[in-house]
PDB file of C-alpha atoms in Angstrom:
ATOM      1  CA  UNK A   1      32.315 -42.006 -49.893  1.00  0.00           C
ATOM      2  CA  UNK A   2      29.404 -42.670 -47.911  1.00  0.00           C
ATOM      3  CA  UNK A   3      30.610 -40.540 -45.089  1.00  0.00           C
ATOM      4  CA  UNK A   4      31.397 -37.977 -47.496  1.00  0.00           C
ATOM      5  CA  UNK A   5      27.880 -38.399 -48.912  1.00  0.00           C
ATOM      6  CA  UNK A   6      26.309 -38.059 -45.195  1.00  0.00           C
ATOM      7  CA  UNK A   7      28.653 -35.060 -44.009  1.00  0.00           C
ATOM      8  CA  UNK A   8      27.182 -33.286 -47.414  1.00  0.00           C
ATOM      9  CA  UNK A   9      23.720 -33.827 -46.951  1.00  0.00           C
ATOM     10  CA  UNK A  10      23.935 -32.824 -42.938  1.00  0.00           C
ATOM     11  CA  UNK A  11      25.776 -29.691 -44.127  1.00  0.00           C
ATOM     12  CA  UNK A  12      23.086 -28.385 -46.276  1.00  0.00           C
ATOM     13  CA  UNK A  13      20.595 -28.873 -43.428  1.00  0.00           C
ATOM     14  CA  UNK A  14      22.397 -26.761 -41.392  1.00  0.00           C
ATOM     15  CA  UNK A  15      23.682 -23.753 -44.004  1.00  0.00           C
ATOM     16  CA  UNK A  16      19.534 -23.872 -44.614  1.00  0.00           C
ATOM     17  CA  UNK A  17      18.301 -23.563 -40.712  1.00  0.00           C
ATOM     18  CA  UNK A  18      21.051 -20.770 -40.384  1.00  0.00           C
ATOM     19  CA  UNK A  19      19.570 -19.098 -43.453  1.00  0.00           C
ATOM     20  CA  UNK A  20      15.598 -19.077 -41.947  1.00  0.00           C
ATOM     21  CA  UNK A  21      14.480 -16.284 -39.634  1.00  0.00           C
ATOM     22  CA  UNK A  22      13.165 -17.362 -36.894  1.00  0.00           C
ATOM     23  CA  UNK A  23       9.888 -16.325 -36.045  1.00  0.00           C
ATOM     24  CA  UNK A  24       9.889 -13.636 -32.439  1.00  0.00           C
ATOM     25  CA  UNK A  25       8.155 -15.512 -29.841  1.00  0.00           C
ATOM     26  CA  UNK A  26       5.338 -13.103 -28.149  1.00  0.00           C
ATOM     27  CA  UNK A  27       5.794 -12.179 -24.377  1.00  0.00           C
ATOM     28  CA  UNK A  28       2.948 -12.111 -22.406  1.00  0.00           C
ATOM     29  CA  UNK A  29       2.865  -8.756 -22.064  1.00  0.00           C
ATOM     30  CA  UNK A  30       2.878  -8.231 -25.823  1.00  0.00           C
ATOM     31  CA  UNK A  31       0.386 -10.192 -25.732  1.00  0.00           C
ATOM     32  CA  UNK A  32      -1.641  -8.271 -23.007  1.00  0.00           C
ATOM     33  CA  UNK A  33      -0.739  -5.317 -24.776  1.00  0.00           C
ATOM     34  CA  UNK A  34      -2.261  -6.548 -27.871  1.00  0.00           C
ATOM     35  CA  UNK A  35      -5.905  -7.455 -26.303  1.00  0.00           C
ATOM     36  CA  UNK A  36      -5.880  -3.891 -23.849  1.00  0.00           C
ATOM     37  CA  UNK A  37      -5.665  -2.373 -27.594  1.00  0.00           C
ATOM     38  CA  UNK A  38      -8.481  -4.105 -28.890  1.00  0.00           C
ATOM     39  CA  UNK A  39     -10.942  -1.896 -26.034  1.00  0.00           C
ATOM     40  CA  UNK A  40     -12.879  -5.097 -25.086  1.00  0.00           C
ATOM     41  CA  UNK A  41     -14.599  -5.504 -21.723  1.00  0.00           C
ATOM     42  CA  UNK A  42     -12.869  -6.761 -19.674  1.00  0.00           C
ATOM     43  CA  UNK A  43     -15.054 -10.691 -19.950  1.00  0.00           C
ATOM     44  CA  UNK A  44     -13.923 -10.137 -23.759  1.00  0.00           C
ATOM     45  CA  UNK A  45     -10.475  -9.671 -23.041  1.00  0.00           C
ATOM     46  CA  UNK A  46     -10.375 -12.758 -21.027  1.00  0.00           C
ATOM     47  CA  UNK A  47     -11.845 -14.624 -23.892  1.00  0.00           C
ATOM     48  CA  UNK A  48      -9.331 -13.630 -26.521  1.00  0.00           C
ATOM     49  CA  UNK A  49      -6.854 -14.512 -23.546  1.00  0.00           C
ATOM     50  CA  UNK A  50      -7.905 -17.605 -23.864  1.00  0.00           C
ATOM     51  CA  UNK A  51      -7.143 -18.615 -27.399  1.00  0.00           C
ATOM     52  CA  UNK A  52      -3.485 -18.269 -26.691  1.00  0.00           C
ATOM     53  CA  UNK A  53      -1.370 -21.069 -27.117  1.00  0.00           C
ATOM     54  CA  UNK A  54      -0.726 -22.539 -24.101  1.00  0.00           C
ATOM     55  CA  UNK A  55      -2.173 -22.948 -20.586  1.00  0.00           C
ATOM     56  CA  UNK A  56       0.612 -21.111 -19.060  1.00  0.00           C
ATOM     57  CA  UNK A  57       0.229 -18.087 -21.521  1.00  0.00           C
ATOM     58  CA  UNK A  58      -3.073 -18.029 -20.709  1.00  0.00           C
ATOM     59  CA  UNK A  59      -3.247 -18.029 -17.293  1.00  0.00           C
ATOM     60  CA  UNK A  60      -0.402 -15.419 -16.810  1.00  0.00           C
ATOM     61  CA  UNK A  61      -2.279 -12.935 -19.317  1.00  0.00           C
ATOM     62  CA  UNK A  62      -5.483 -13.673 -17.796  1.00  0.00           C
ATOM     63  CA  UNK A  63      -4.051 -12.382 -14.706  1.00  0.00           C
ATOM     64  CA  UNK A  64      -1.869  -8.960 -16.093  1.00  0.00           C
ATOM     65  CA  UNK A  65      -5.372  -8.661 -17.616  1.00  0.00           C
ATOM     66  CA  UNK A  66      -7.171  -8.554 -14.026  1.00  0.00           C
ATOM     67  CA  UNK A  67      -3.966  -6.496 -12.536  1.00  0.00           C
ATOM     68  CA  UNK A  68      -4.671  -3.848 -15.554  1.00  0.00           C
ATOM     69  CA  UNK A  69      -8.100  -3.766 -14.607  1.00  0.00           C
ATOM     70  CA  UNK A  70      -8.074  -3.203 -10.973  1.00  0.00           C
ATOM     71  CA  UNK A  71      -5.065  -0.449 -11.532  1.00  0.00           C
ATOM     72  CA  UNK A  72      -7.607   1.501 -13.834  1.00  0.00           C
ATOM     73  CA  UNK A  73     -10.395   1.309 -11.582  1.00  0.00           C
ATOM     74  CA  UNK A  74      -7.813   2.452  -9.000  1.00  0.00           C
ATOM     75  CA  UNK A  75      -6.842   5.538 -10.994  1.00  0.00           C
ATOM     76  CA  UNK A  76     -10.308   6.453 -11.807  1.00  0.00           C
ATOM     77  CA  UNK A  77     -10.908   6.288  -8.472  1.00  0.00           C
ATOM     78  CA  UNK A  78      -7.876   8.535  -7.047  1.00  0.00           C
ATOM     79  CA  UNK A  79      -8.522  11.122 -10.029  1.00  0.00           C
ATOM     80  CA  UNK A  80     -11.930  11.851  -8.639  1.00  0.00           C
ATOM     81  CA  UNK A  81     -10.958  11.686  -5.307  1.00  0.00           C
ATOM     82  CA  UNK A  82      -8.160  14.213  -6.307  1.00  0.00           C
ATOM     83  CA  UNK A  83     -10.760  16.496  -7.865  1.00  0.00           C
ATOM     84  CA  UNK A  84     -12.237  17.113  -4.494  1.00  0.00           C
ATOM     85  CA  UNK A  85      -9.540  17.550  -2.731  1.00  0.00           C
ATOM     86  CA  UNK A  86      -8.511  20.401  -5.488  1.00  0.00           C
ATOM     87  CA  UNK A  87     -12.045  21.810  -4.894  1.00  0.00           C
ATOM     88  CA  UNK A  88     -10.858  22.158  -1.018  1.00  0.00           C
ATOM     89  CA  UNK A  89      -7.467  23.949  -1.682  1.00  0.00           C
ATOM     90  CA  UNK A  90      -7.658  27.644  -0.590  1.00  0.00           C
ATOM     91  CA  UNK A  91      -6.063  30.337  -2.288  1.00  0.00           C
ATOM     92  CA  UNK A  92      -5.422  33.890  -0.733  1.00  0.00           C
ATOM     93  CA  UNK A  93      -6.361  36.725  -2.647  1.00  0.00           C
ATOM     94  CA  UNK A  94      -3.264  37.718  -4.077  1.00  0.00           C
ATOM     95  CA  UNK A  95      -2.734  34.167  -5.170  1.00  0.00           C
ATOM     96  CA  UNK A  96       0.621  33.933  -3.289  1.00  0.00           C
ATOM     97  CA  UNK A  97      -0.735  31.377  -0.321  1.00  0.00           C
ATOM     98  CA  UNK A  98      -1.747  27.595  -1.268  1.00  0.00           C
ATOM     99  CA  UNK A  99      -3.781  25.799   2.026  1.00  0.00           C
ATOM    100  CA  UNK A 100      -4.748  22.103   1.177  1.00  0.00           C
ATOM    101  CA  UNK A 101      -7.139  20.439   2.846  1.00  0.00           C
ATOM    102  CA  UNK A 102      -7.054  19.400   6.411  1.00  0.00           C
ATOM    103  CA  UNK A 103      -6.428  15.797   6.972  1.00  0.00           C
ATOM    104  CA  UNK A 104      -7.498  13.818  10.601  1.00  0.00           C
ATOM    105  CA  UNK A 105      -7.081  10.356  10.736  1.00  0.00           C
ATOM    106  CA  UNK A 106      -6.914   8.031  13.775  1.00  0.00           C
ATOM    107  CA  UNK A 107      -4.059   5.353  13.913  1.00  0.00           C
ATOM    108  CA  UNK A 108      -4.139   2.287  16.594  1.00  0.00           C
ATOM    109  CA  UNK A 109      -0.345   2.243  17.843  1.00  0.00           C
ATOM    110  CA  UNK A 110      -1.092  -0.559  20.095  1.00  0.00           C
ATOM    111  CA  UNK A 111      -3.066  -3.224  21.897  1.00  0.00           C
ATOM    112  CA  UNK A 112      -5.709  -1.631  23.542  1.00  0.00           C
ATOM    113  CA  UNK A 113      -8.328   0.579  21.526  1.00  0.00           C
ATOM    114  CA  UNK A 114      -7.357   2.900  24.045  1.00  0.00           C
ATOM    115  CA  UNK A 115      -3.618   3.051  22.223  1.00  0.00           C
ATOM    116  CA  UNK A 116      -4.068   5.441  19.422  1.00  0.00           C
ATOM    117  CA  UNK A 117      -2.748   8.481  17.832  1.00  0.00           C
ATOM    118  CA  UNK A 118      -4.451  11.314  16.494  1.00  0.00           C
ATOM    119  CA  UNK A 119      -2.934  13.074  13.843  1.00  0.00           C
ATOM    120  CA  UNK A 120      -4.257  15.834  11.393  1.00  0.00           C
ATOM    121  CA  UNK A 121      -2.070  17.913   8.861  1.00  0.00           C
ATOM    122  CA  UNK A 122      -2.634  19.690   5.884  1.00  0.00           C
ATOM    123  CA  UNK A 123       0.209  21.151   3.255  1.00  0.00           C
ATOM    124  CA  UNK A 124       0.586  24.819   3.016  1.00  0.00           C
ATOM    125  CA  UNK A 125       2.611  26.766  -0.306  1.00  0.00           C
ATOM    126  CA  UNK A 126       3.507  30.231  -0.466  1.00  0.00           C
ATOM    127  CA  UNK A 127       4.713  31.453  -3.704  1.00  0.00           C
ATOM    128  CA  UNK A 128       7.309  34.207  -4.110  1.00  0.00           C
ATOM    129  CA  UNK A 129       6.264  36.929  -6.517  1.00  0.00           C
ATOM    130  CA  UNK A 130       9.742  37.748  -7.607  1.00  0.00           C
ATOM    131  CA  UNK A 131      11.062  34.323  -8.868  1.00  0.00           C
ATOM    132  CA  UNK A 132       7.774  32.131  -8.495  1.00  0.00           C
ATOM    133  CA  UNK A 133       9.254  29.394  -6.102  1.00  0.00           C
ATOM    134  CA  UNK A 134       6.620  27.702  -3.919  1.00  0.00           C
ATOM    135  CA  UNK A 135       8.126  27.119  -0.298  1.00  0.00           C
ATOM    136  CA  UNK A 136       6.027  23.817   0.776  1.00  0.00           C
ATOM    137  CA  UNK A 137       5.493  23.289   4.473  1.00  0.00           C
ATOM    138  CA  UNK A 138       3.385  20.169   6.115  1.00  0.00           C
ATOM    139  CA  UNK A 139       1.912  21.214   9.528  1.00  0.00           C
ATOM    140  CA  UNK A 140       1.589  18.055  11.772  1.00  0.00           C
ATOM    141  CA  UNK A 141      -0.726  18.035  14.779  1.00  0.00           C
ATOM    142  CA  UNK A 142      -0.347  14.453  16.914  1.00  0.00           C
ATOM    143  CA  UNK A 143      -2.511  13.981  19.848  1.00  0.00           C
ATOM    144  CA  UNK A 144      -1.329  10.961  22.512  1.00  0.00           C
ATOM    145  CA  UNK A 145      -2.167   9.940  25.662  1.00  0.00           C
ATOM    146  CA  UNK A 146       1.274   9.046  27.408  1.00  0.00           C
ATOM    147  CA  UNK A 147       3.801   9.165  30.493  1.00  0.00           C
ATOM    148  CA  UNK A 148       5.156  12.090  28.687  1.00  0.00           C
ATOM    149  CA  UNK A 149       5.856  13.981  25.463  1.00  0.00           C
ATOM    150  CA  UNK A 150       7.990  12.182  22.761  1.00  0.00           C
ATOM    151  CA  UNK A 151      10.428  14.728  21.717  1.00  0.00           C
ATOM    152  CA  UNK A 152      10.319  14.112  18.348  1.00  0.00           C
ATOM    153  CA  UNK A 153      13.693  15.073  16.621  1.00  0.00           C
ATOM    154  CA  UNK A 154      14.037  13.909  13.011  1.00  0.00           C
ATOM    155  CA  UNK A 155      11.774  12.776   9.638  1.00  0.00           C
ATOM    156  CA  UNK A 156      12.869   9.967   7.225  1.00  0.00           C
ATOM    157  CA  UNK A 157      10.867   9.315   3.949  1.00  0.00           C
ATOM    158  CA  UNK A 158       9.522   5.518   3.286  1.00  0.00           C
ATOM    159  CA  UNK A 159       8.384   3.264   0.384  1.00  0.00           C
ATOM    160  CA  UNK A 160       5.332   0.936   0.538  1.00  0.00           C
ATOM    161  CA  UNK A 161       6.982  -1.904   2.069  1.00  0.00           C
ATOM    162  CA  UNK A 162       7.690   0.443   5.187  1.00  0.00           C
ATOM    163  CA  UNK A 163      11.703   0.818   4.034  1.00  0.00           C
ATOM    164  CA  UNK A 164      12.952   4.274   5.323  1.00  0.00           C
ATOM    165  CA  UNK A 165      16.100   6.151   3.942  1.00  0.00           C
ATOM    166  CA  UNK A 166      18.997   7.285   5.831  1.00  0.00           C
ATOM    167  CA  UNK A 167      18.449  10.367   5.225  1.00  0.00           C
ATOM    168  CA  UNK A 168      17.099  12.532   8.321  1.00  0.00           C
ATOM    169  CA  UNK A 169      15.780  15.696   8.205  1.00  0.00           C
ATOM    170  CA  UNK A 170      15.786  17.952  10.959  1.00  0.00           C
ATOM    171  CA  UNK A 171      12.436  19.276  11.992  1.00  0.00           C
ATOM    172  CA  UNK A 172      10.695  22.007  14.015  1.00  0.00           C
ATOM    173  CA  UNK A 173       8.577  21.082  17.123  1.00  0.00           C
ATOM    174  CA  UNK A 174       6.496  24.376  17.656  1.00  0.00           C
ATOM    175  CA  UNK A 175       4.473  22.827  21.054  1.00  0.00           C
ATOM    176  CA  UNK A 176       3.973  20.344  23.199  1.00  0.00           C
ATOM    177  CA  UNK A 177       0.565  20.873  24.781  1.00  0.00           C
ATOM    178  CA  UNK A 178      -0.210  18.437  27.974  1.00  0.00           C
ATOM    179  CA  UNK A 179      -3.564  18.201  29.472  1.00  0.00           C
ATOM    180  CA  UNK A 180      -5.820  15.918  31.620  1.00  0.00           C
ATOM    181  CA  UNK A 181      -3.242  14.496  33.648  1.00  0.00           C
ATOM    182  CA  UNK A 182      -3.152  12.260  36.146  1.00  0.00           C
ATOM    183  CA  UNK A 183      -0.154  10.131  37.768  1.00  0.00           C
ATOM    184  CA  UNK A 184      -0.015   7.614  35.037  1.00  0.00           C
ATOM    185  CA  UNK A 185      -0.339  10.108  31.852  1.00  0.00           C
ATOM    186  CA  UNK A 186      -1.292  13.311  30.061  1.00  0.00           C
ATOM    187  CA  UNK A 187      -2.888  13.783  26.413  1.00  0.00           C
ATOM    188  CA  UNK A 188      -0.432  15.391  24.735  1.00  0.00           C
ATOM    189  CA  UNK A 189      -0.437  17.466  21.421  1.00  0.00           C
ATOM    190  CA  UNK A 190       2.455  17.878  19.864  1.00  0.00           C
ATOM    191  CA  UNK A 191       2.704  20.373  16.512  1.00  0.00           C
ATOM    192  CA  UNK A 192       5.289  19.684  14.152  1.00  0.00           C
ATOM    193  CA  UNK A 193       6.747  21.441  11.392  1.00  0.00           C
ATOM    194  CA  UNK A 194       7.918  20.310   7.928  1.00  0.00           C
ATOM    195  CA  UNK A 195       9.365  21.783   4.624  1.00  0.00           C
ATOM    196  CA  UNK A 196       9.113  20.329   1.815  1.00  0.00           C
ATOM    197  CA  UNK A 197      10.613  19.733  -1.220  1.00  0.00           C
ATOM    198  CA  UNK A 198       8.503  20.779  -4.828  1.00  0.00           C
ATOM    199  CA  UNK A 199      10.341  18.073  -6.686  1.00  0.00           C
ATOM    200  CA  UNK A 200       9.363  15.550  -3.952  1.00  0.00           C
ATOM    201  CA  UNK A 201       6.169  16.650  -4.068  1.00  0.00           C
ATOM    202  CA  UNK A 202       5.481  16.441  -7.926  1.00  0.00           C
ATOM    203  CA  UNK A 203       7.440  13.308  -8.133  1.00  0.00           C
ATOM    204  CA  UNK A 204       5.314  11.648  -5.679  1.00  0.00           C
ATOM    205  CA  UNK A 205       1.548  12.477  -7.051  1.00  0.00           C
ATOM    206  CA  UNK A 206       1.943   8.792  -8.233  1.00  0.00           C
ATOM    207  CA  UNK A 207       2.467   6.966  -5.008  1.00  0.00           C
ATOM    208  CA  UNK A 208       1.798   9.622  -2.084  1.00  0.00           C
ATOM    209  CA  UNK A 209       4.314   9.961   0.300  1.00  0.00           C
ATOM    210  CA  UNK A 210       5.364   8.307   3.175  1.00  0.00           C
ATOM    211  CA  UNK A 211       7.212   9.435   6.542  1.00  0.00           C
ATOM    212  CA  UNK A 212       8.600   8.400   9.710  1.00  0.00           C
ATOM    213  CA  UNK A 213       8.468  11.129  12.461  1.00  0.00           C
ATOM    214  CA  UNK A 214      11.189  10.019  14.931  1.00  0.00           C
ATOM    215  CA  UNK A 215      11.298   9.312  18.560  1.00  0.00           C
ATOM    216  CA  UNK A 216      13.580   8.023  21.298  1.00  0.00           C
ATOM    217  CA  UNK A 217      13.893   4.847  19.076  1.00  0.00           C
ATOM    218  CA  UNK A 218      10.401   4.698  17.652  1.00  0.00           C
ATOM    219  CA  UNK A 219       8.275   6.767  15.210  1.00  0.00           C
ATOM    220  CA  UNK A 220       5.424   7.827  14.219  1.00  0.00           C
ATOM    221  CA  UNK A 221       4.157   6.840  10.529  1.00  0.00           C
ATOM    222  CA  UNK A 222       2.571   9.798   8.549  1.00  0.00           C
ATOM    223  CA  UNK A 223       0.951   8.622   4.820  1.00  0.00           C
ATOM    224  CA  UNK A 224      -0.083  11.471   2.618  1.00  0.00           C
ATOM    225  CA  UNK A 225      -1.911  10.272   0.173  1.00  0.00           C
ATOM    226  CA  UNK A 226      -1.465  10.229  -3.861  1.00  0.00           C
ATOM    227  CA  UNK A 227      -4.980  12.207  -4.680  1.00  0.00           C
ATOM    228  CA  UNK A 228      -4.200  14.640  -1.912  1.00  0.00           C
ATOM    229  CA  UNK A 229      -0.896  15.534  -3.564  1.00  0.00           C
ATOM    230  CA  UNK A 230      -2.676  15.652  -6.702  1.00  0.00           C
ATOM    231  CA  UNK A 231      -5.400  18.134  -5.440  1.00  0.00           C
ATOM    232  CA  UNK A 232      -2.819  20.083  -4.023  1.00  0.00           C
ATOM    233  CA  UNK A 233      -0.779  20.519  -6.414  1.00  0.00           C
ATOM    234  CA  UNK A 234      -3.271  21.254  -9.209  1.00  0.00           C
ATOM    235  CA  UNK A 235      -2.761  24.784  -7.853  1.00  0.00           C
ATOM    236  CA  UNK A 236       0.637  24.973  -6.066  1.00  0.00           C
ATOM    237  CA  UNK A 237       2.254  25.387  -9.138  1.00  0.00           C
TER     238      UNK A 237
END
């Protein structure tokens, strides 16, 4: 009887803990959510942070809070720097010709100071009148001081962490200027030729674009950045 009696009572519990609704546990980024709604500073938002429940929640909001901050100072940032570059963009008079900016950067390949590449590029689009397709071409200049000209024979495109596709795309060498040479090495500069692909392009405003410009088993790493695309493409459209 009394294990009847128990078995009863223990029953009950459970038919009412199946019958409660449990209340939804918050993720931290619902809870980040919730404070970036609240337009705080961001000292106040790490304040309301930490009234949360526990440590852990705290410190892991705390920081999505800092993250969120930094990425909107970022974009701010590559916005305005995107306006100027749009302020740069030439148009031809008919409206059918697109010239970004010119873009020269120096890149240290090696060791030495001495070990460097020169590149400079800018994006050019040229809009047909009949069906309104932009053709989009990158003109590469590189400038080297070597033993001899690298031949460069294929692109592939890359993600942040320096991952390239398997993809290659043919591309066009134009020249391969040497000059000042002595029995060691010439500067060399080599033009290169690129189409590219609108949908690339507009899908890549976010992040900029990466690409390896191969060479007898090395390459050359070309970054075009995510407010140039922007600028650019404010009228390339």
């Amino acid at each position: 009887m009394k294990k009847f009696f128990l078995l009863f009572i223990i029953s009950l519990g459970l038919i009412g803990c199946s019958s409660m609704e449990l209340e939804p546990v918050s993720s931290s980024k619902d809870e980040t959510l919730r404070i970036l709604a609240m337009n705080l500073s961001h000292e106040e938002n790490l304040k309301e942070a930490s009234k949360l429940s526990t440590p852990h929640m705290v410190s892991v909001v705390s920081l999505q809070l800092t993250n969120a901050k930094a990425d909107k100072i970022k974009s701010e940032s590559n916005l305005a720097e995107s306006e100027k570059f749009a302020e740069m963009v030439k148009i031809s008079s008919d409206g059918s010709k697109f010239t970004g900016s010119l873009i020269s950067k120096t890149e240290k390949i090696g060791i030495l100071d001495l070990d460097t590449d020169k590149q400079s590029f800018y994006i050019e689009g040229t809009k047909d009148a009949k069906t309104g397709f932009i053709a989009h071409q990158l003109y590469l200049s590189i400038v080297h001081n070597s033993k001899e000209k690298r031949n460069y024979s294929s692109v592939n495109f890359c993600d942040d962490w320096g991952r390239c596709n398997d993809n290659s795309q043919v591309i066009n060498v134009t020249q391969s200027l040497a000059s000042n040479c002595n029995k060691n090495s010439c500067d060399y500069k080599e033009l290169i030729e690129l189409t590219l692909n609108d949908e690339l392009l507009k899908s890549s405003t976010n992040k900029g674009i990466k690409i390896s410009f191969n060479y007898k088993m090395r390459a050359t790493k070309v970054n075009i950045s995510s407010p140039y695309l922007r600028g650019y493409l404010k009228f390339a459209k």
